[in-house]
Amino acid sequence: MRLKLSLLAALAALGAAGLALAQQTPPPVQQTGPGPGDNANAPGPPQVEEAPPALAAPPSPPQPAPTAAETPVTSAKPKTQAVEKPAEPALRIRSGAAIIQAIDKVTAETLRFEAPVGQPIRYKTLVFTVRACETTAPDEEAPDSMAYMTIDSQPRSLTGRAPPPPRQVFRGWMFASSPGLNPLEHPVYDAWLIACRAPGPDSAKQ
């Protein structure tokens, strides 16, 4: 009888210890995915499908170029401004004769004479031929007279002898305001321009 009671007490103690151990042990973790031994055909977790990429808008068809009938034509004419014509310079006054003054440097004899354009005029052994005689225009700053002439040295012929050939001693422009600008270079005679004017009835004779 005592033996049964001790066995029952031991069994009760073991049951109480097992119950305490069961309460302290955590519950087993359940696997959500298939394990190595699970069936491969078992359904897995649902997969999220990606949205397809958006399609690009189709390019618009090219527009036809406007024809000549559709293109607006502008007929605006450029404005033309009246261009003022510059004033023409005044022409120089051309005269028909030149007034020349000559001097003999040996005898100190002077003579002022008129030489018509294109007519040879003799002064001792010099022959003056005026080709042109001009006076400055009114719009020029410095008034002046200028003559283009040739001067030949030609001694007079002696009786019964042919005259010697002429020799040109000057050719060019003479200026009344500047006698030394283009002077006559002669050992005996000197000459310069005085003015230009219309030819008169009297002129120096040969």
CSV table of C-alpha atoms in Angstrom, one decimal:
chain,number,residue,atom,x,y,z
A,1,MET,CA,0.0,0.0,0.0
A,2,ARG,CA,2.8,2.4,0.8
A,3,LEU,CA,4.5,1.5,-2.4
A,4,LYS,CA,1.5,2.5,-4.5
A,5,LEU,CA,1.3,5.8,-2.8
A,6,SER,CA,5.0,6.6,-3.5
A,7,LEU,CA,4.6,5.7,-7.2
A,8,LEU,CA,1.6,7.9,-7.5
A,9,ALA,CA,3.5,10.8,-5.9
A,10,ALA,CA,6.4,10.3,-8.3
A,11,LEU,CA,4.1,10.2,-11.3
A,12,ALA,CA,2.4,13.4,-10.1
A,13,ALA,CA,5.8,15.1,-9.7
A,14,LEU,CA,6.9,14.1,-13.2
A,15,GLY,CA,3.6,15.3,-14.7
A,16,ALA,CA,4.0,18.7,-13.0
A,17,ALA,CA,7.6,19.0,-14.3
A,18,GLY,CA,6.6,18.1,-17.8
A,19,LEU,CA,3.7,20.6,-17.8
A,20,ALA,CA,6.2,23.4,-16.7
A,21,LEU,CA,8.6,22.4,-19.4
A,22,ALA,CA,5.9,22.5,-22.0
A,23,GLN,CA,4.9,26.0,-21.0
A,24,GLN,CA,8.5,27.3,-21.2
A,25,THR,CA,9.3,25.8,-24.8
A,26,PRO,CA,8.3,28.2,-27.7
A,27,PRO,CA,6.0,26.8,-30.3
A,28,PRO,CA,7.6,25.6,-33.5
A,29,VAL,CA,8.0,28.0,-36.5
A,30,GLN,CA,5.8,27.2,-39.4
A,31,GLN,CA,7.5,27.5,-42.8
A,32,THR,CA,5.7,29.6,-45.3
A,33,GLY,CA,7.7,28.6,-48.4
A,34,PRO,CA,8.2,25.2,-49.8
A,35,GLY,CA,11.0,23.3,-48.3
A,36,PRO,CA,13.4,21.0,-50.0
A,37,GLY,CA,11.1,18.0,-49.5
A,38,ASP,CA,7.9,19.8,-50.5
A,39,ASN,CA,6.2,19.4,-53.8
A,40,ALA,CA,7.7,21.7,-56.5
A,41,ASN,CA,4.2,22.2,-58.0
A,42,ALA,CA,2.9,23.7,-54.8
A,43,PRO,CA,1.5,27.2,-55.3
A,44,GLY,CA,3.9,29.9,-54.1
A,45,PRO,CA,3.2,33.5,-53.0
A,46,PRO,CA,1.4,35.7,-55.6
A,47,GLN,CA,3.8,37.6,-57.9
A,48,VAL,CA,3.2,41.3,-58.8
A,49,GLU,CA,3.1,41.8,-62.6
A,50,GLU,CA,5.0,44.9,-64.0
A,51,ALA,CA,3.0,47.3,-66.1
A,52,PRO,CA,4.0,47.4,-69.8
A,53,PRO,CA,6.0,50.5,-71.0
A,54,ALA,CA,3.8,53.3,-72.4
A,55,LEU,CA,3.8,53.6,-76.1
A,56,ALA,CA,5.3,56.8,-77.7
A,57,ALA,CA,2.8,58.9,-79.6
A,58,PRO,CA,3.1,58.3,-83.4
A,59,PRO,CA,4.9,61.2,-85.3
A,60,SER,CA,2.5,63.5,-87.0
A,61,PRO,CA,2.6,63.4,-90.8
A,62,PRO,CA,4.6,66.2,-92.5
A,63,GLN,CA,2.6,69.1,-93.6
A,64,PRO,CA,2.8,70.0,-97.3
A,65,ALA,CA,4.6,73.2,-98.1
A,66,PRO,CA,2.3,76.1,-99.1
A,67,THR,CA,2.0,76.6,-102.8
A,68,ALA,CA,2.6,79.8,-104.6
A,69,ALA,CA,-1.1,80.4,-104.7
A,70,GLU,CA,-1.4,80.0,-101.0
A,71,THR,CA,1.7,82.1,-100.1
A,72,PRO,CA,0.8,85.7,-99.4
A,73,VAL,CA,2.8,88.0,-101.7
A,74,THR,CA,3.9,91.3,-100.4
A,75,SER,CA,4.2,93.9,-103.0
A,76,ALA,CA,5.6,96.6,-100.8
A,77,LYS,CA,8.1,98.7,-102.8
A,78,PRO,CA,11.1,100.2,-101.1
A,79,LYS,CA,10.9,103.8,-100.6
A,80,THR,CA,13.3,105.7,-102.8
A,81,GLN,CA,14.8,108.9,-101.5
A,82,ALA,CA,15.7,111.6,-103.8
A,83,VAL,CA,19.4,111.8,-104.1
A,84,GLU,CA,20.7,115.3,-104.4
A,85,LYS,CA,23.0,115.7,-107.3
A,86,PRO,CA,26.3,117.4,-106.3
A,87,ALA,CA,26.9,120.8,-107.7
A,88,GLU,CA,29.2,120.7,-110.7
A,89,PRO,CA,32.4,122.7,-110.2
A,90,ALA,CA,32.6,125.9,-112.2
A,91,LEU,CA,34.8,125.8,-115.3
A,92,ARG,CA,37.8,127.9,-115.8
A,93,ILE,CA,37.6,130.9,-118.1
A,94,ARG,CA,39.5,130.4,-121.3
A,95,SER,CA,40.8,133.6,-123.0
A,96,GLY,CA,42.0,134.1,-126.5
A,97,ALA,CA,45.3,135.9,-125.7
A,98,ALA,CA,48.0,136.2,-123.1
A,99,ILE,CA,49.7,139.3,-121.8
A,100,ILE,CA,53.4,138.7,-121.6
A,101,GLN,CA,56.2,140.9,-120.3
A,102,ALA,CA,59.8,140.3,-121.5
A,103,ILE,CA,63.0,141.9,-120.5
A,104,ASP,CA,66.5,142.1,-122.1
A,105,LYS,CA,68.9,141.5,-119.3
A,106,VAL,CA,71.8,143.1,-121.2
A,107,THR,CA,70.2,146.4,-122.1
A,108,ALA,CA,67.5,146.4,-119.4
A,109,GLU,CA,64.8,146.9,-122.1
A,110,THR,CA,61.4,145.7,-121.2
A,111,LEU,CA,58.3,145.1,-123.4
A,112,ARG,CA,54.8,144.1,-122.6
A,113,PHE,CA,53.0,142.6,-125.5
A,114,GLU,CA,49.9,140.5,-126.3
A,115,ALA,CA,50.2,137.0,-127.8
A,116,PRO,CA,47.0,135.6,-129.3
A,117,VAL,CA,46.5,131.9,-128.8
A,118,GLY,CA,48.0,129.9,-131.6
A,119,GLN,CA,49.8,132.8,-133.2
A,120,PRO,CA,53.6,133.0,-133.0
A,121,ILE,CA,54.9,136.4,-131.7
A,122,ARG,CA,58.5,137.4,-132.0
A,123,TYR,CA,60.4,139.4,-129.3
A,124,LYS,CA,64.0,139.9,-130.7
A,125,THR,CA,65.4,136.4,-131.1
A,126,LEU,CA,62.6,134.7,-129.1
A,127,VAL,CA,59.4,133.4,-130.7
A,128,PHE,CA,56.4,133.0,-128.3
A,129,THR,CA,53.5,130.6,-129.2
A,130,VAL,CA,50.7,130.5,-126.6
A,131,ARG,CA,48.7,127.3,-126.8
A,132,ALA,CA,46.1,128.1,-124.0
A,133,CYS,CA,45.4,130.8,-121.5
A,134,GLU,CA,43.0,130.3,-118.6
A,135,THR,CA,41.8,132.2,-115.5
A,136,THR,CA,40.7,130.4,-112.3
A,137,ALA,CA,37.0,129.8,-111.7
A,138,PRO,CA,35.0,132.0,-109.3
A,139,ASP,CA,34.7,129.1,-106.8
A,140,GLU,CA,38.5,128.6,-106.5
A,141,GLU,CA,40.2,130.1,-103.5
A,142,ALA,CA,43.2,131.8,-105.1
A,143,PRO,CA,42.5,133.7,-108.3
A,144,ASP,CA,45.2,133.3,-110.9
A,145,SER,CA,46.0,133.2,-114.6
A,146,MET,CA,48.0,130.6,-116.3
A,147,ALA,CA,49.2,130.1,-119.9
A,148,TYR,CA,50.7,127.1,-121.6
A,149,MET,CA,53.2,128.2,-124.2
A,150,THR,CA,56.4,127.3,-126.1
A,151,ILE,CA,59.3,129.6,-126.6
A,152,ASP,CA,61.8,129.1,-129.4
A,153,SER,CA,65.2,130.8,-129.9
A,154,GLN,CA,65.5,131.7,-133.5
A,155,PRO,CA,67.9,134.5,-134.6
A,156,ARG,CA,66.9,136.6,-137.6
A,157,SER,CA,68.2,135.5,-140.9
A,158,LEU,CA,71.1,137.5,-142.4
A,159,THR,CA,71.0,138.8,-145.9
A,160,GLY,CA,71.7,136.1,-148.4
A,161,ARG,CA,71.7,133.3,-145.8
A,162,ALA,CA,69.1,130.8,-144.6
A,163,PRO,CA,67.8,131.4,-141.1
A,164,PRO,CA,69.2,129.0,-138.5
A,165,PRO,CA,66.9,126.3,-137.3
A,166,PRO,CA,64.8,127.2,-134.2
A,167,ARG,CA,65.8,125.8,-130.8
A,168,GLN,CA,63.1,125.3,-128.1
A,169,VAL,CA,64.1,127.0,-124.8
A,170,PHE,CA,60.9,126.7,-122.9
A,171,ARG,CA,57.7,124.6,-122.9
A,172,GLY,CA,55.1,124.5,-120.1
A,173,TRP,CA,52.8,126.5,-117.9
A,174,MET,CA,53.5,130.0,-116.7
A,175,PHE,CA,51.5,131.3,-113.7
A,176,ALA,CA,50.9,135.1,-113.3
A,177,SER,CA,50.9,134.9,-109.5
A,178,SER,CA,54.1,132.8,-109.3
A,179,PRO,CA,56.5,133.8,-112.0
A,180,GLY,CA,59.3,131.9,-110.4
A,181,LEU,CA,57.4,128.6,-110.3
A,182,ASN,CA,58.3,127.6,-113.9
A,183,PRO,CA,60.5,130.4,-115.2
A,184,LEU,CA,62.2,130.8,-118.6
A,185,GLU,CA,65.9,130.0,-118.3
A,186,HIS,CA,67.8,132.1,-120.9
A,187,PRO,CA,71.2,133.9,-120.5
A,188,VAL,CA,69.9,137.1,-122.2
A,189,TYR,CA,66.2,137.3,-122.0
A,190,ASP,CA,63.5,136.8,-119.3
A,191,ALA,CA,59.8,136.6,-119.7
A,192,TRP,CA,56.7,136.0,-117.6
A,193,LEU,CA,52.9,136.0,-117.8
A,194,ILE,CA,50.9,139.0,-116.7
A,195,ALA,CA,47.3,138.0,-117.4
A,196,CYS,CA,44.8,136.4,-119.8
A,197,ARG,CA,42.3,138.4,-121.8
A,198,ALA,CA,40.4,138.6,-125.1
A,199,PRO,CA,42.7,139.5,-128.0
A,200,GLY,CA,42.7,143.1,-129.0
A,201,PRO,CA,43.2,144.9,-132.3
A,202,ASP,CA,46.8,145.7,-131.6
A,203,SER,CA,49.4,143.1,-130.8
A,204,ALA,CA,53.2,142.8,-131.0
A,205,LYS,CA,54.5,142.4,-134.5
A,206,GLN,CA,57.3,140.3,-135.7
